[in-house]
XYZ file of N, CA and C in Angstrom:
480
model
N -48.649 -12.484 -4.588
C -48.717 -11.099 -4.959
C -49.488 -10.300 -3.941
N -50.316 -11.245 -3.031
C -50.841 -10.034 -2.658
C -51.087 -10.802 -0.835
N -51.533 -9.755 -0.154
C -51.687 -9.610 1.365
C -52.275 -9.089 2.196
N -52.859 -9.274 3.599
C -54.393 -9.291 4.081
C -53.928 -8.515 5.092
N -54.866 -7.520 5.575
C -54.838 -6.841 6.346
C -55.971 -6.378 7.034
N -56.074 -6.185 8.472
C -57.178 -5.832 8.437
C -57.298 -4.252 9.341
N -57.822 -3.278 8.837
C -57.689 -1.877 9.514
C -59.026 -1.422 9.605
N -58.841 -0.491 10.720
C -60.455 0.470 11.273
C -60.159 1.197 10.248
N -61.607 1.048 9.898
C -62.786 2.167 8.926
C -61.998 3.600 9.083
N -61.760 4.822 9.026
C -61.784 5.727 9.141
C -62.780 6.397 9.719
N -63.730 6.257 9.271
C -65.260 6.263 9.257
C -65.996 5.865 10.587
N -67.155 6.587 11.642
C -67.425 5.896 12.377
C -68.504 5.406 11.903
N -68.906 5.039 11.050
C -69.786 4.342 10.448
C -70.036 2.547 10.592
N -70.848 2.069 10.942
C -71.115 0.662 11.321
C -70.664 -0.573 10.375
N -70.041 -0.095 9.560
C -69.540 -1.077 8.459
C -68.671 -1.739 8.756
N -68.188 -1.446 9.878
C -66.828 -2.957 10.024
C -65.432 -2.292 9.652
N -64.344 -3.130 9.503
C -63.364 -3.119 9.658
C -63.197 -3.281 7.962
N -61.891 -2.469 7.763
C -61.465 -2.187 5.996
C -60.903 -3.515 5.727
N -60.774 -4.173 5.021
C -60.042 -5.323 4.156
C -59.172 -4.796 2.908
N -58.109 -4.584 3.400
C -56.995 -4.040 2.726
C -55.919 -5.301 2.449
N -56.118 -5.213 0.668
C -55.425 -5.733 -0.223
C -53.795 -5.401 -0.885
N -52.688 -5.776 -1.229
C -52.031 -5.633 -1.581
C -51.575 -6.311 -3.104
N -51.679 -5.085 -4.107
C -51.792 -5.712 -5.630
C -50.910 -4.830 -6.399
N -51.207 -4.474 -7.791
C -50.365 -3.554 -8.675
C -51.503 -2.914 -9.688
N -50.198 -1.671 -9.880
C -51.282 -0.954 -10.469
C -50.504 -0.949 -11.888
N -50.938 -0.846 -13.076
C -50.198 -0.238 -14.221
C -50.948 0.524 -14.962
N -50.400 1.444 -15.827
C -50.731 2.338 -16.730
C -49.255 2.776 -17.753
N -49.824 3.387 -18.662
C -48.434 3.853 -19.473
C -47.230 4.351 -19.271
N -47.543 4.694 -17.497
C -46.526 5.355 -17.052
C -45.763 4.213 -16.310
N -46.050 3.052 -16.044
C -45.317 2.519 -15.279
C -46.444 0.861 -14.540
N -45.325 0.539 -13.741
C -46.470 -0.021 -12.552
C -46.003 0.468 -11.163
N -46.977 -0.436 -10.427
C -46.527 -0.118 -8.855
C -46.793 -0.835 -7.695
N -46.672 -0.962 -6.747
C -47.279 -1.375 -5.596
C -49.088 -0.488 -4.975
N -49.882 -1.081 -5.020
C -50.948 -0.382 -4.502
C -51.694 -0.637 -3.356
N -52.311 -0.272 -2.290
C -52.989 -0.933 -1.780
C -54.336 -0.647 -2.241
N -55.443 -1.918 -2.051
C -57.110 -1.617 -2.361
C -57.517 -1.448 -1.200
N -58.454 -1.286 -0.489
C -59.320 -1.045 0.811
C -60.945 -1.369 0.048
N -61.577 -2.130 1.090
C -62.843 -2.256 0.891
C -63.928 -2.237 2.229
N -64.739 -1.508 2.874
C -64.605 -1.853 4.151
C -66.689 -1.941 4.261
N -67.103 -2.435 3.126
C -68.427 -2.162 3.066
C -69.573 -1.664 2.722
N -68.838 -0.478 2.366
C -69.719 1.015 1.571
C -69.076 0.718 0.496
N -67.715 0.750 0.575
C -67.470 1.245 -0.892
C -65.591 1.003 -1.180
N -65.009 0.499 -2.026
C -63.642 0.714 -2.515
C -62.766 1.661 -2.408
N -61.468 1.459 -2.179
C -60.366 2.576 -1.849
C -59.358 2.523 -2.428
N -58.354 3.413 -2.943
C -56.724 2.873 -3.684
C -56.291 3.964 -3.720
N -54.867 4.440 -3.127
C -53.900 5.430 -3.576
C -53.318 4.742 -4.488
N -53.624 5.755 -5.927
C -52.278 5.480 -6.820
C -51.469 6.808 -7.226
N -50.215 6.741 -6.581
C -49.105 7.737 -7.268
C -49.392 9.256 -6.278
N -50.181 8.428 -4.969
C -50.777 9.631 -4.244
C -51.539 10.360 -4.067
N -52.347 9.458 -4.898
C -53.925 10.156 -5.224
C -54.789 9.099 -4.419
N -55.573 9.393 -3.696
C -56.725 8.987 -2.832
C -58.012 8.679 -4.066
N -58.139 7.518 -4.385
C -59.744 6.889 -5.312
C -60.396 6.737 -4.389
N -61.693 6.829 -4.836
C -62.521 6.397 -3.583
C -64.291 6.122 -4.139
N -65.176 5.127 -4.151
C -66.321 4.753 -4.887
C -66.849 4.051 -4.290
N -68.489 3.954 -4.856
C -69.228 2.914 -4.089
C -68.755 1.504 -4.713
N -67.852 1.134 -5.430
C -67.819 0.008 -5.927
C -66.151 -0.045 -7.335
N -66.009 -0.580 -7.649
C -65.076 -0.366 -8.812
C -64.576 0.161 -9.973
N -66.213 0.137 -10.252
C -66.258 0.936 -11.782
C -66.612 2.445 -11.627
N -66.771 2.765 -10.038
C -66.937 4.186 -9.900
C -65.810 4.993 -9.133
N -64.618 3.712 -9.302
C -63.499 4.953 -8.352
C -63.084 6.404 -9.221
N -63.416 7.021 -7.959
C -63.183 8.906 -8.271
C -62.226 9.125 -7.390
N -61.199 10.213 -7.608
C -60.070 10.985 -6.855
C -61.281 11.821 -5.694
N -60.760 11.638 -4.836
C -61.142 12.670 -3.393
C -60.434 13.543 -3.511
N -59.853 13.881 -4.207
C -58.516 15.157 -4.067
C -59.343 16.777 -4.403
N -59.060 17.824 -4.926
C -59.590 19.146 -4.929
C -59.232 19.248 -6.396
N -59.367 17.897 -7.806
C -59.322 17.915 -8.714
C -60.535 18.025 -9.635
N -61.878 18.070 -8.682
C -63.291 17.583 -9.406
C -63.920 16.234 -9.499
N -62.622 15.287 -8.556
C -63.088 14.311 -8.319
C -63.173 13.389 -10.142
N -62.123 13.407 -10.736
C -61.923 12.707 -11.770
C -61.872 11.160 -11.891
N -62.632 10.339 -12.358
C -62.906 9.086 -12.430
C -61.157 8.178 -12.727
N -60.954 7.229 -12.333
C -59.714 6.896 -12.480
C -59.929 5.958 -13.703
N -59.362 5.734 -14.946
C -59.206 5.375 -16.275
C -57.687 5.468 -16.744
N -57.989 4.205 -17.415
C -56.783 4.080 -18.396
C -55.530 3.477 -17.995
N -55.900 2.171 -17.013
C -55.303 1.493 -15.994
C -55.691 0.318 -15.990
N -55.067 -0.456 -15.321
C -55.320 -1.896 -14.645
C -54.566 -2.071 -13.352
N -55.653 -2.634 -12.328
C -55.285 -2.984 -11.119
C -55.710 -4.681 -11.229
N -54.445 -5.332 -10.161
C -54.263 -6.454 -10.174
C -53.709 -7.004 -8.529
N -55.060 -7.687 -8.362
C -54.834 -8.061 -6.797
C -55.771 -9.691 -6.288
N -54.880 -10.083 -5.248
C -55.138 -11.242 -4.925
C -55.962 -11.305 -3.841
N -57.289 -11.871 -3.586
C -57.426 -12.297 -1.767
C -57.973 -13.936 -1.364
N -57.757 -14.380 -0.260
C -58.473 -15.524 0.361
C -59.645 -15.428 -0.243
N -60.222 -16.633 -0.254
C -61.535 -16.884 -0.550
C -61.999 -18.727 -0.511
N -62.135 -18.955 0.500
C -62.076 -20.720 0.570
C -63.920 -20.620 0.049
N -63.730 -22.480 0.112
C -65.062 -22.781 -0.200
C -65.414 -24.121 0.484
N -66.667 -23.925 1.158
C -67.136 -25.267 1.711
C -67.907 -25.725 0.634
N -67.737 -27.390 0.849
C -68.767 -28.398 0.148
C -68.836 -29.000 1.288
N -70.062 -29.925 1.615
C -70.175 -30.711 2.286
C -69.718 -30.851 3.410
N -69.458 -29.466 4.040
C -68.555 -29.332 5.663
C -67.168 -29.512 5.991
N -66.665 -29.598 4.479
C -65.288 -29.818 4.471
C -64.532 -28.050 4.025
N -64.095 -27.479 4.527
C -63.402 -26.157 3.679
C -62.185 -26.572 2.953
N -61.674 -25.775 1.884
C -61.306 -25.792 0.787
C -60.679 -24.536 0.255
N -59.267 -24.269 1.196
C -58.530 -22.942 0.824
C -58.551 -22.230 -0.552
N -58.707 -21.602 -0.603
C -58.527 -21.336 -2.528
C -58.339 -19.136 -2.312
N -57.793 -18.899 -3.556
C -57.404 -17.569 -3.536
C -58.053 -17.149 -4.766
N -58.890 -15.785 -4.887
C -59.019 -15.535 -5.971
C -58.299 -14.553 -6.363
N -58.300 -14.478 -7.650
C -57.261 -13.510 -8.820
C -58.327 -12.574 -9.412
N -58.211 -11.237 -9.139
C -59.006 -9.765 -9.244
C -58.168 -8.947 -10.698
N -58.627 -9.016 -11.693
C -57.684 -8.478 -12.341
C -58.644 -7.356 -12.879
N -58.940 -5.565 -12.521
C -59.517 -4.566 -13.405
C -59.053 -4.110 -14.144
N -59.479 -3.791 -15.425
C -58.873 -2.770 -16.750
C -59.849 -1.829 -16.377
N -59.669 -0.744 -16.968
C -60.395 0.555 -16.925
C -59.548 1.313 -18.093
N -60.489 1.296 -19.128
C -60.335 2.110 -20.470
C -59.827 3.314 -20.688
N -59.175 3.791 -21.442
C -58.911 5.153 -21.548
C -59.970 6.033 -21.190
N -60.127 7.282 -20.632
C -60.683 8.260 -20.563
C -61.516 9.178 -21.921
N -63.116 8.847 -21.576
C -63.227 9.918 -22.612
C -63.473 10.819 -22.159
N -64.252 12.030 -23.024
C -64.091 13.685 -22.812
C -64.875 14.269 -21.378
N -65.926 13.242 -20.829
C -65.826 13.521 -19.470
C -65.653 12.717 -18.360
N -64.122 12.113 -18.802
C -63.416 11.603 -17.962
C -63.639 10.215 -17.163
N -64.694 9.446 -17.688
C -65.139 7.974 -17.231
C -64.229 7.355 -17.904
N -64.340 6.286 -17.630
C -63.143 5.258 -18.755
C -64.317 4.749 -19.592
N -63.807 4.467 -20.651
C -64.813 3.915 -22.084
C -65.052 2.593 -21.776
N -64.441 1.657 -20.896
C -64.828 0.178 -20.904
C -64.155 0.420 -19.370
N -65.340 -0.685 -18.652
C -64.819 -1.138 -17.058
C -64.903 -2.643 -17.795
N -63.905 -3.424 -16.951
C -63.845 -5.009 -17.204
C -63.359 -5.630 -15.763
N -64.151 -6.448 -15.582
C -63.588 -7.340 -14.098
C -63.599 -8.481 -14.746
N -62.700 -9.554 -14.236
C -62.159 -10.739 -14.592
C -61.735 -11.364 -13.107
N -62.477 -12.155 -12.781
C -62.224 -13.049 -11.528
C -61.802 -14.382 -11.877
N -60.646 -14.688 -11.104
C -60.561 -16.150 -11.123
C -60.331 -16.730 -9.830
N -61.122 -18.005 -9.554
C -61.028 -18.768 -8.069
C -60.219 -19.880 -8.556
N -58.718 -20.193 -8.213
C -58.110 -21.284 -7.539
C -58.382 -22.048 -6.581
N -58.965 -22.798 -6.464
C -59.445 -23.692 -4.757
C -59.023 -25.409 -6.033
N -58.890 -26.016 -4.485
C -58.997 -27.677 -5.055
C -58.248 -27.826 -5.985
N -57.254 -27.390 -6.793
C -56.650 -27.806 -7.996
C -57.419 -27.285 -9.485
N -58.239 -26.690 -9.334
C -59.421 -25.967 -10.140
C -59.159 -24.988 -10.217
N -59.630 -24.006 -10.816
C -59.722 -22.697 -11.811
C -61.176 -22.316 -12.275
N -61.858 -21.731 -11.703
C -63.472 -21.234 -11.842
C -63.316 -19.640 -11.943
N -63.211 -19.185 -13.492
C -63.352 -18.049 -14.409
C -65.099 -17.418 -14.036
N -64.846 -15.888 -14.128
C -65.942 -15.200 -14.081
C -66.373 -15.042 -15.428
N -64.912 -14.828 -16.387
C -65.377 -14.349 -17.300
C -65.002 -12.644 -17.552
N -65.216 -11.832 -18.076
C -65.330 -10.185 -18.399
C -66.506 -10.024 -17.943
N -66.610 -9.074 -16.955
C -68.264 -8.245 -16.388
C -67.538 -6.918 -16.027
N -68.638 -6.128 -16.578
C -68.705 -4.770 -16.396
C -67.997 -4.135 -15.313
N -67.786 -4.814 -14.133
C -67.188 -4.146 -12.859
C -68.252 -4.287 -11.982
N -68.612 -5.391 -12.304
C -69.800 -5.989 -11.149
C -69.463 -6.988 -10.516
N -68.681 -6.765 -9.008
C -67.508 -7.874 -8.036
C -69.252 -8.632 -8.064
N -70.327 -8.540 -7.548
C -70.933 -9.686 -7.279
C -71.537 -10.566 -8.200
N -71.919 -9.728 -9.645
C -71.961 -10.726 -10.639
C -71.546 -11.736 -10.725
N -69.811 -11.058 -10.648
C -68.833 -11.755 -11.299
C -68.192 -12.723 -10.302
N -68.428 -12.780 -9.194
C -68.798 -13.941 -7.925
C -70.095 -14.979 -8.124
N -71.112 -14.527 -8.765
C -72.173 -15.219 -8.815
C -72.000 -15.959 -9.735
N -71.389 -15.841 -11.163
C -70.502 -16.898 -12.149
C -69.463 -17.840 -11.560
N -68.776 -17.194 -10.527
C -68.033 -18.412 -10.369
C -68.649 -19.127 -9.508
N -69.750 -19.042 -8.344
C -70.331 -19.684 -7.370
C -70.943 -20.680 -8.104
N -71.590 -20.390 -9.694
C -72.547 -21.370 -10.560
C -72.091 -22.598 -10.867
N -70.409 -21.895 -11.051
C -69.643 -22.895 -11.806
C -69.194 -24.391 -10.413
N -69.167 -23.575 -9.528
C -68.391 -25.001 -8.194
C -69.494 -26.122 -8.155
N -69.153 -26.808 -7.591
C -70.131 -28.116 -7.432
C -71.288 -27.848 -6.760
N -72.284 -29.046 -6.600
C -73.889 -28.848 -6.176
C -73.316 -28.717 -4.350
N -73.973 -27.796 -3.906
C -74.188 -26.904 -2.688
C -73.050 -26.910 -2.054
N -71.948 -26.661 -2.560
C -71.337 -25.471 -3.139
C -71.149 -24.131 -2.247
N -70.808 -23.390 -1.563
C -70.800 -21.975 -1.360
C -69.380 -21.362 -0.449
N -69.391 -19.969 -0.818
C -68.113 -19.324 -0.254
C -68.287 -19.762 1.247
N -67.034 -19.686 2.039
C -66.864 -20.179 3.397
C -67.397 -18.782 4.203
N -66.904 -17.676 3.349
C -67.515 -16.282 4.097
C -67.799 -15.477 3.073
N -68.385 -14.543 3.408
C -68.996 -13.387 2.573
C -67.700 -12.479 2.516
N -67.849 -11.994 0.911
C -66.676 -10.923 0.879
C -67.270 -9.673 1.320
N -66.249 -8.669 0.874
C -66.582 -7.203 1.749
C -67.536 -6.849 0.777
N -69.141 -6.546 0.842
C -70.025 -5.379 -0.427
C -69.279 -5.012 -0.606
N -69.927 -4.610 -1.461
C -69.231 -3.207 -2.757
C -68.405 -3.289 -2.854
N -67.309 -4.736 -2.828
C -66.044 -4.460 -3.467
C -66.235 -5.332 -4.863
């Protein structure tokens, strides 16, 4: 489902290079093809032509000349690399990113953020669980769960 890319920041800002994801978006209206962007600061996604943009997940806002309305009442669903060394051996594995974001209340946040991570590596399945829309929490549950010393092969992008 999904695919790696790697693009300059927009930004001349020292953060590195964007890590752009390829996932889906749905809502009542439909689904779609989306891309995510993450490049350090903060998360990115056109959906339906609208520019999101946040320090993190649970705060994507429209950049548009709308007031900058929080995006709710959706789910985005996207895949990336993510291996794991034990013992100097690496260990391909992909994780599964799945966000809900609650309907909208009256000023426009969504009523529930939910992140749900899952790591495939080794023939295994290491669940985050439901967290608030906290990507490193919800990395730090599955890091608990892998074997003794244990750790990602690389660091993902902050704030995604």
């Amino acid at each position: 489902m999904s695919t790696q890319s790697t693009e300059s920041s927009e930004s001349s800002a020292p953060s590195g290079p964007a890590e752009v994801r390829t996932g889906w978006y749905r809502d009542r209206r439909g689904a779609e093809a989306v891309r995510i962007a993450a490049d350090g600061r903060g998360v990115s996604a056109v959906v339906r032509g609208v520019r999101y943009e946040g320090g993190g997940f649970a705060a994507l806002r429209s950049a548009g000349e709308d007031g900058g309305l929080p995006l709710a009442g959706c789910v985005l669903e996207w895949d990336q690399p993510l291996s794991v060394l034990t013992d100097g051996v690496t260990e391909p594995g992909t994780l599964s990113c799945l966000l809900t974001l609650g309907e909208a209340l009256p000023d426009g946040t969504p009523e529930r953020v939910e992140l749900h991570l899952t790591l495939h590596c080794a023939g295994a399945a290491y669940e985050s669980g439901v967290t608030d829309g906290d990507f490193d929490r919800a990395l730090g549950r599955i890091l608990r769960q892998l074997p003794p010393g244990a750790r990602f092969a690389r660091d993902l992008v902050q704030a995604a």
